[in-house]
mmCIF file of C-alpha atoms and ligand atoms in Angstrom:
data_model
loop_
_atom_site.group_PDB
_atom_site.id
_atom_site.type_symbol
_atom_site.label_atom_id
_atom_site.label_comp_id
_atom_site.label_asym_id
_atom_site.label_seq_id
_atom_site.Cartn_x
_atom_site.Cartn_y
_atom_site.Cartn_z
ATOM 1 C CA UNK A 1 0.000 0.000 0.000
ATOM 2 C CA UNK A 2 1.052 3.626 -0.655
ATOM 3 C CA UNK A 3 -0.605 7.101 0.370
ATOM 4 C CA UNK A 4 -0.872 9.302 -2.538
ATOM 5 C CA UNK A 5 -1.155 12.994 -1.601
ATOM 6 C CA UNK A 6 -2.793 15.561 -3.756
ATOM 7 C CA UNK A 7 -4.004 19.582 -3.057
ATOM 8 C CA UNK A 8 -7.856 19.609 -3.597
ATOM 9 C CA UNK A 9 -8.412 23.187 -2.758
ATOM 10 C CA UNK A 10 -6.129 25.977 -1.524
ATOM 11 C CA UNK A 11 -3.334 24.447 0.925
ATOM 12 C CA UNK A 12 -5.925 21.357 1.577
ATOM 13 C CA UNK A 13 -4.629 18.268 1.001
ATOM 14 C CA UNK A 14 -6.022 14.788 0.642
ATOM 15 C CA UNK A 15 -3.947 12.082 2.330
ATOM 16 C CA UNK A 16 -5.112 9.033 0.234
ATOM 17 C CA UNK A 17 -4.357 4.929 0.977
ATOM 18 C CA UNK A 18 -6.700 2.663 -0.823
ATOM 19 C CA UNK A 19 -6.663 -0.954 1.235
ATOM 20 C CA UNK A 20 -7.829 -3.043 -1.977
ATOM 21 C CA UNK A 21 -9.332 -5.935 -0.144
ATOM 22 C CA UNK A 22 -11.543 -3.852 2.361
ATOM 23 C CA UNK A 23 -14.154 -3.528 -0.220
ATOM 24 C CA UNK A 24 -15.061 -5.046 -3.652
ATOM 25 C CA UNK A 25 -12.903 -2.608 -6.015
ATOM 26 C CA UNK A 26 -10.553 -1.452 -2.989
ATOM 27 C CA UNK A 27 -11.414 1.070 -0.087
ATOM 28 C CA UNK A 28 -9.642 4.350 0.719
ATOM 29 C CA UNK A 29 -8.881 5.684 4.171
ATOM 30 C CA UNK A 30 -8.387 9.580 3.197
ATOM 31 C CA UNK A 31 -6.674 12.497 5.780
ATOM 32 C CA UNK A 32 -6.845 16.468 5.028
ATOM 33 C CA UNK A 33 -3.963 18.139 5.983
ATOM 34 C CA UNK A 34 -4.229 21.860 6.141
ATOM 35 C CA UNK A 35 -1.521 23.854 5.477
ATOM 36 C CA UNK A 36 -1.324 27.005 7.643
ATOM 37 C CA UNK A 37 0.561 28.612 10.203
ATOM 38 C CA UNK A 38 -1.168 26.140 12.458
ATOM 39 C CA UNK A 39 -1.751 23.061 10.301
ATOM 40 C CA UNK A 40 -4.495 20.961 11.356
ATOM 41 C CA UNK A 41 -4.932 17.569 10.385
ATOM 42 C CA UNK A 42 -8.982 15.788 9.898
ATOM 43 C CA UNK A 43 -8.572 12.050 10.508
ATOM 44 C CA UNK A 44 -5.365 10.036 11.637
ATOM 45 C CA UNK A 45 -6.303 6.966 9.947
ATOM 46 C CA UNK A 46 -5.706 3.765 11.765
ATOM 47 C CA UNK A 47 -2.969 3.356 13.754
ATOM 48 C CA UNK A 48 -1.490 0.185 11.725
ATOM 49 C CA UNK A 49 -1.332 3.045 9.093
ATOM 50 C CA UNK A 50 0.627 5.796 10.769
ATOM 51 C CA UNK A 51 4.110 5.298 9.356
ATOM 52 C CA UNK A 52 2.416 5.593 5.903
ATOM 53 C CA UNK A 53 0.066 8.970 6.997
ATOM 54 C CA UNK A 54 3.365 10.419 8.907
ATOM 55 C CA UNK A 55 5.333 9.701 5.597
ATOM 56 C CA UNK A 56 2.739 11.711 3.809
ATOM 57 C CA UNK A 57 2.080 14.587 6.252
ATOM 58 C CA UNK A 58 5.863 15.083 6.420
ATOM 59 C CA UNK A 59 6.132 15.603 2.437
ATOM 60 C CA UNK A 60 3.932 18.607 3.186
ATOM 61 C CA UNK A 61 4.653 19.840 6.486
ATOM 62 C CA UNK A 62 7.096 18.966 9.384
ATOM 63 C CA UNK A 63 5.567 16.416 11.257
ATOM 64 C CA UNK A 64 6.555 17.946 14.409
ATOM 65 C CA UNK A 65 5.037 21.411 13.295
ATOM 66 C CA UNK A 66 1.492 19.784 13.521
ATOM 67 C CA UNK A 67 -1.049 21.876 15.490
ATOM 68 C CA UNK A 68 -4.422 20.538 15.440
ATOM 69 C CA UNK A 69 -5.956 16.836 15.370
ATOM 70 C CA UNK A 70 -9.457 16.120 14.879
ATOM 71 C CA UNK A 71 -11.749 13.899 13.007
ATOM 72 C CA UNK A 72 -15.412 13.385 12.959
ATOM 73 C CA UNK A 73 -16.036 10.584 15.995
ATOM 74 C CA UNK A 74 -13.979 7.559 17.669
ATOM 75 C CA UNK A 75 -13.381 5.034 15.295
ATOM 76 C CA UNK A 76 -10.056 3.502 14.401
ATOM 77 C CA UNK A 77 -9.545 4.945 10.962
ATOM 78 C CA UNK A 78 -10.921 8.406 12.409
ATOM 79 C CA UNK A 79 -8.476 8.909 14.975
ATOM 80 C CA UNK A 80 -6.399 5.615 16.075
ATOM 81 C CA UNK A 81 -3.097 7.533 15.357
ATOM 82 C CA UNK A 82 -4.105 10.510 17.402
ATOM 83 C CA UNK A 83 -1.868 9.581 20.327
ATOM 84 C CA UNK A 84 1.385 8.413 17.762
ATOM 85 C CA UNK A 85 0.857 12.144 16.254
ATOM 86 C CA UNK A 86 0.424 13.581 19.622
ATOM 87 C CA UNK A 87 3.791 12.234 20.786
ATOM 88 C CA UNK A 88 5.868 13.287 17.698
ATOM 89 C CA UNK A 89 4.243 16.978 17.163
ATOM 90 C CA UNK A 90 4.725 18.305 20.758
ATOM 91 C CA UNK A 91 2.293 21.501 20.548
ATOM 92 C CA UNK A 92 -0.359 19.472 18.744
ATOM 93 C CA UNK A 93 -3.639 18.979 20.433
ATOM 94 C CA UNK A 94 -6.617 17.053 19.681
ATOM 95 C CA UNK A 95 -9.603 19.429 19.510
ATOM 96 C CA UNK A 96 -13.206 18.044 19.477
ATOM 97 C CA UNK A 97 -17.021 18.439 20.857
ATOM 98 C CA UNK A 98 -18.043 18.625 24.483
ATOM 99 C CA UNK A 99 -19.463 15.360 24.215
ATOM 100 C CA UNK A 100 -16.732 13.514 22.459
ATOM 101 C CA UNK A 101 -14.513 14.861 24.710
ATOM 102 C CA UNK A 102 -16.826 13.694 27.733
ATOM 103 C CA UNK A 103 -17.149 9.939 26.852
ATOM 104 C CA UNK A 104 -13.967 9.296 25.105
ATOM 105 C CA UNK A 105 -11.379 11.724 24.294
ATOM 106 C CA UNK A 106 -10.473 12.751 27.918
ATOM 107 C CA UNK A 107 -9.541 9.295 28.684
ATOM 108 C CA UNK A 108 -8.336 8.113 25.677
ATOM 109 C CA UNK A 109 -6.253 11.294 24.557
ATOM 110 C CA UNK A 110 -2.438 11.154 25.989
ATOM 111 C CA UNK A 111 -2.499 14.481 26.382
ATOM 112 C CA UNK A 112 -6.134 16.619 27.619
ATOM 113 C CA UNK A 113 -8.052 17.437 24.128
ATOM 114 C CA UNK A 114 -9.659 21.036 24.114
ATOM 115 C CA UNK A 115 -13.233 21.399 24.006
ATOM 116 C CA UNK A 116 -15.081 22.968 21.480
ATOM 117 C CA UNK A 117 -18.335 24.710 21.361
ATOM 118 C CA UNK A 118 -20.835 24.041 18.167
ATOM 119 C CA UNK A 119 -20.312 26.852 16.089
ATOM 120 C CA UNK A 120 -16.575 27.579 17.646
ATOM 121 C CA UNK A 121 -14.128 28.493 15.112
ATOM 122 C CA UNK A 122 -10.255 28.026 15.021
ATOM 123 C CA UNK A 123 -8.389 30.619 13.567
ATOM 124 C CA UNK A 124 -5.144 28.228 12.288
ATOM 125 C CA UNK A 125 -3.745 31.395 11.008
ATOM 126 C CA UNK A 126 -4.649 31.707 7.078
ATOM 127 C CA UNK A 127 -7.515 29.250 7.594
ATOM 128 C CA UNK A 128 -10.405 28.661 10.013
ATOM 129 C CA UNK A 129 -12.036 26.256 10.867
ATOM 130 C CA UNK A 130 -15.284 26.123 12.192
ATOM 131 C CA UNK A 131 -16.512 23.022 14.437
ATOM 132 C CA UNK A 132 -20.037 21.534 13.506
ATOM 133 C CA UNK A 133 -21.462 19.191 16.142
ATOM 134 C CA UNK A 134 -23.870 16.109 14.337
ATOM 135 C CA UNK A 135 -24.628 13.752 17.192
ATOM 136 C CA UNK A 136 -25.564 10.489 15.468
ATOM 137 C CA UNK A 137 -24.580 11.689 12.201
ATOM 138 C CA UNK A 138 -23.763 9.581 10.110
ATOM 139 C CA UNK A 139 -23.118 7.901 13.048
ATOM 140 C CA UNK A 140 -22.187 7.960 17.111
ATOM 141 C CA UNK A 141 -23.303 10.096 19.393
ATOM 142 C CA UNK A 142 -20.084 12.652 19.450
ATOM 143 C CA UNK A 143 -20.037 13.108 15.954
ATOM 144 C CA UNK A 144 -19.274 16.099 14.535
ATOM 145 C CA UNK A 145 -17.933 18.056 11.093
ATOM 146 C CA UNK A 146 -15.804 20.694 10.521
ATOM 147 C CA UNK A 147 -16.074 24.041 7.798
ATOM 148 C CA UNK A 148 -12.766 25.188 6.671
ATOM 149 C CA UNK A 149 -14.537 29.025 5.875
ATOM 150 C CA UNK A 150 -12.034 30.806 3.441
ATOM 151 C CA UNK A 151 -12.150 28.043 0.998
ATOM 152 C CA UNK A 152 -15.352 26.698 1.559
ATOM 153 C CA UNK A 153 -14.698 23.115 2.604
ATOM 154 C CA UNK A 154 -16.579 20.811 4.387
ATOM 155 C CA UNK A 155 -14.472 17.808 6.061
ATOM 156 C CA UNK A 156 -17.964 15.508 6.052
ATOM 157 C CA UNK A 157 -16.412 12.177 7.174
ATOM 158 C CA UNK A 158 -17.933 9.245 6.170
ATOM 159 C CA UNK A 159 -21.100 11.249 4.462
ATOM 160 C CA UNK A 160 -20.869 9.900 1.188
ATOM 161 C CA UNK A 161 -18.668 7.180 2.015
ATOM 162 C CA UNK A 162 -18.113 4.857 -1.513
ATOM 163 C CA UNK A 163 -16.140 1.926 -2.704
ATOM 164 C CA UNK A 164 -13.233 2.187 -5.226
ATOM 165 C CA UNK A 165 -9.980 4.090 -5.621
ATOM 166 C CA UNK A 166 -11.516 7.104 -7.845
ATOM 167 C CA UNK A 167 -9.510 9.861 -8.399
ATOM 168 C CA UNK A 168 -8.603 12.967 -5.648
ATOM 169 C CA UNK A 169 -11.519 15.108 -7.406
ATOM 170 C CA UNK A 170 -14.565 13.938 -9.302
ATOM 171 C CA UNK A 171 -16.813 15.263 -11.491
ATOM 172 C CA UNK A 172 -19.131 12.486 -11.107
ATOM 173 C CA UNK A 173 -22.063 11.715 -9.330
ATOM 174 C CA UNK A 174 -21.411 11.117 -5.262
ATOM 175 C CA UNK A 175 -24.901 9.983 -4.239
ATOM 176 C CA UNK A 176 -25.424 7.064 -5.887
ATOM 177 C CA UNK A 177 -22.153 5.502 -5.299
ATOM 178 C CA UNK A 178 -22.628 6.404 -1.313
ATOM 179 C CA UNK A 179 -26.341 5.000 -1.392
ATOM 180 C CA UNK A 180 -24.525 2.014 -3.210
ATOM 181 C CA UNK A 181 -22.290 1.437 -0.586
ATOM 182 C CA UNK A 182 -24.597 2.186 2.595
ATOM 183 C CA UNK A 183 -26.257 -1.320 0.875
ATOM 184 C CA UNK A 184 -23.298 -3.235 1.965
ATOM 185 C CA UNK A 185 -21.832 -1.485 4.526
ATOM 186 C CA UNK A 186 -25.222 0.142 6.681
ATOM 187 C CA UNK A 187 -23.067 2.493 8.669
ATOM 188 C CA UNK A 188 -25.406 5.231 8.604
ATOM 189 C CA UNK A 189 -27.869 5.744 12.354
ATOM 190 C CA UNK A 190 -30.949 6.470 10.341
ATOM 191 C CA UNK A 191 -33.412 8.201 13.240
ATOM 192 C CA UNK A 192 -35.227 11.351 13.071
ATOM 193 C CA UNK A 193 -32.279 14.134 13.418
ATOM 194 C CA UNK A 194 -30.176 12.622 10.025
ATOM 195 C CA UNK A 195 -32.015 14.189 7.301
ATOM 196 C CA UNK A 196 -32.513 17.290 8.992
ATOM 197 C CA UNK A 197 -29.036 17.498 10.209
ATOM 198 C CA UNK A 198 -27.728 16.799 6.341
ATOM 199 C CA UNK A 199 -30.010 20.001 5.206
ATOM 200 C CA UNK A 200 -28.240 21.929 7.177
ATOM 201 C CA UNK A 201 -24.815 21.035 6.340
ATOM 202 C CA UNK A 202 -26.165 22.264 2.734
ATOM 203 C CA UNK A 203 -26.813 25.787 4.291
ATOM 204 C CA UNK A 204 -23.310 26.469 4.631
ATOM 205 C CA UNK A 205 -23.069 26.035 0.772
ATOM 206 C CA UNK A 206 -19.647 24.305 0.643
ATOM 207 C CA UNK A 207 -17.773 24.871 -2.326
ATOM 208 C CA UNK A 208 -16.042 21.303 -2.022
ATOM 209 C CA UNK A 209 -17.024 18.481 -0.167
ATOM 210 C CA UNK A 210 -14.026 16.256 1.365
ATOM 211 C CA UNK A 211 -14.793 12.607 1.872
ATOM 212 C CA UNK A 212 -13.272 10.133 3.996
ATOM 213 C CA UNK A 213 -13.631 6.989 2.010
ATOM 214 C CA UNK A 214 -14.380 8.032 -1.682
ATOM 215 C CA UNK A 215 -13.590 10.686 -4.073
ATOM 216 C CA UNK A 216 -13.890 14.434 -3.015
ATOM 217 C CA UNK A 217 -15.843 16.778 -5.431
ATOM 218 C CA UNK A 218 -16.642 20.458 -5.925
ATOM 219 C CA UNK A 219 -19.456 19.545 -8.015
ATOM 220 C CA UNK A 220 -23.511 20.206 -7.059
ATOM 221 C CA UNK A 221 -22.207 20.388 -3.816
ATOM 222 C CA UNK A 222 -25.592 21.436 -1.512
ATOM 223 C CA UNK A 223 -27.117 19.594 -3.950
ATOM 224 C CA UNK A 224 -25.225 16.495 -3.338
ATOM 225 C CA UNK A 225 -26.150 16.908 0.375
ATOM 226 C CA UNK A 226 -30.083 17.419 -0.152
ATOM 227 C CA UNK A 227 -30.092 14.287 -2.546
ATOM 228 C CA UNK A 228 -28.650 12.449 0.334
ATOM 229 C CA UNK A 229 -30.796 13.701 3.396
ATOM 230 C CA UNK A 230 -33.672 13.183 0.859
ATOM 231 C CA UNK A 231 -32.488 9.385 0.386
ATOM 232 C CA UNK A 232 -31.986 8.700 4.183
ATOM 233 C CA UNK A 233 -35.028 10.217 5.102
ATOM 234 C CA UNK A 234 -36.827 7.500 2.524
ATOM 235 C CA UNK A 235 -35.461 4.538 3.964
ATOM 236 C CA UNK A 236 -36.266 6.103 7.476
ATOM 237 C CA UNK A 237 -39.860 6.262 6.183
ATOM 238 C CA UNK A 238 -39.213 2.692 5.050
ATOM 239 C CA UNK A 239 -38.187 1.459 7.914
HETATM 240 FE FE1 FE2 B 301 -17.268 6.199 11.053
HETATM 241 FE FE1 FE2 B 302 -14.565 6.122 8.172
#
């Protein structure tokens, strides 16, 4: 396995190991590095995969220059590695939700994570990023997204999550291949607050949408998200 790097918007970068027998056509585990005065990485990736994620973040930055650690919830692939990149960036923190920091993060975290408010922004110096909390969405209770506001970026996690090694960017559809893959994999917590919760990730209007497993895209983006909170809220009704 390799991890491919490649600059989907403005100093963002997509951090990008496909694990070809995860899923039919291979899987990708994907990190966002930005670049700014304080860079801030979204997602460690497993922990088995942290000499290959530290190999890539240190093309792009020094690995000990690393400011920021979050990810959406507390899964392996979101944040396993937080406490390998915690001990070799020394002023690096893990920053995260009141409630994820509550049940998990202030026991799990080698060093104490700091708590963020829904709405709170980080100013990383050139970028901000603004912390979203989505309890349950797509799934556990501390979940949460995060708005990168000068270029428009929304770091939705496993929203969207598809099969495949596409490429960095697509063009294509996202919708179908996610509702494809929520067939095999049904890792979305369908209950009342997902739909609405996906509508208003389509307020902010994001100019590209950066997926954890799956091909980013800066196409239809609000559009992409109301397709998918329409879908969800469907098989809800189905349900
Ligand atoms: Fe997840
Ligand atoms: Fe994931």
């Amino acid at each position: 396995m390799q991890t491919v790097t490649h600059e989907i918007a403005d100093n963002i970068y997509r951090l990008s190991t496909c694990v070809p027998d995860a899923a039919p056509g291979g899987f990708t585990f994907n990190q966002f590095l930005i670049k700014a005065e304080q860079p801030l990485l979204f997602h460690t990736g497993p922990r088995q995969m942290f000499p290959l994620v530290s190999d890539a973040i240190a093309r792009i930055v020094p690995l000990s220059k690393l400011r920021w650690i979050a990810f959406g919830h507390v899964e392996s692939d979101e944040c396993g590695a937080m406490n390998e990149l915690l001990a070799a960036a020394p002023s690096a923190e893990v920053a995260h939700g009141a409630v994820g920091c509550m049940v998990s993060l202030d026991d799990l975290c080698d060093r104490p994570p700091r708590k963020l408010a829904d709405g709170e922004v980080i100013d990383l110096g050139g970028k901000r990023v603004r912390h979203l909390d989505t309890p349950h969405v797509p799934h556990n209770w501390e979940a949460r997204v995060l708005f990168e506001e000068t270029t428009g970026t929304l770091f939705c996690g496993d929203l969207f999550t598809a099969t495949g090694n596409g490429p960095a960017l697509t063009n294509d559809d996202i919708v179908g291949p996610a509702l494809a893959a929520e067939e095999i994999f049904h890792a979305t917590a369908l209950c009342s607050n997902t739909a609405p919760t996906i509508r208003r990730l389509a307020q902010l209007e994001p100019r590209t949408l950066a997926l954890m497993h799956g091909s980013s895209t800066q196409m239809r983006c609000s559009d992409a998200l109301l397709d998918l909170a329409n879908a969800y809220e469907s098989m809800l009704a189905r349900a």
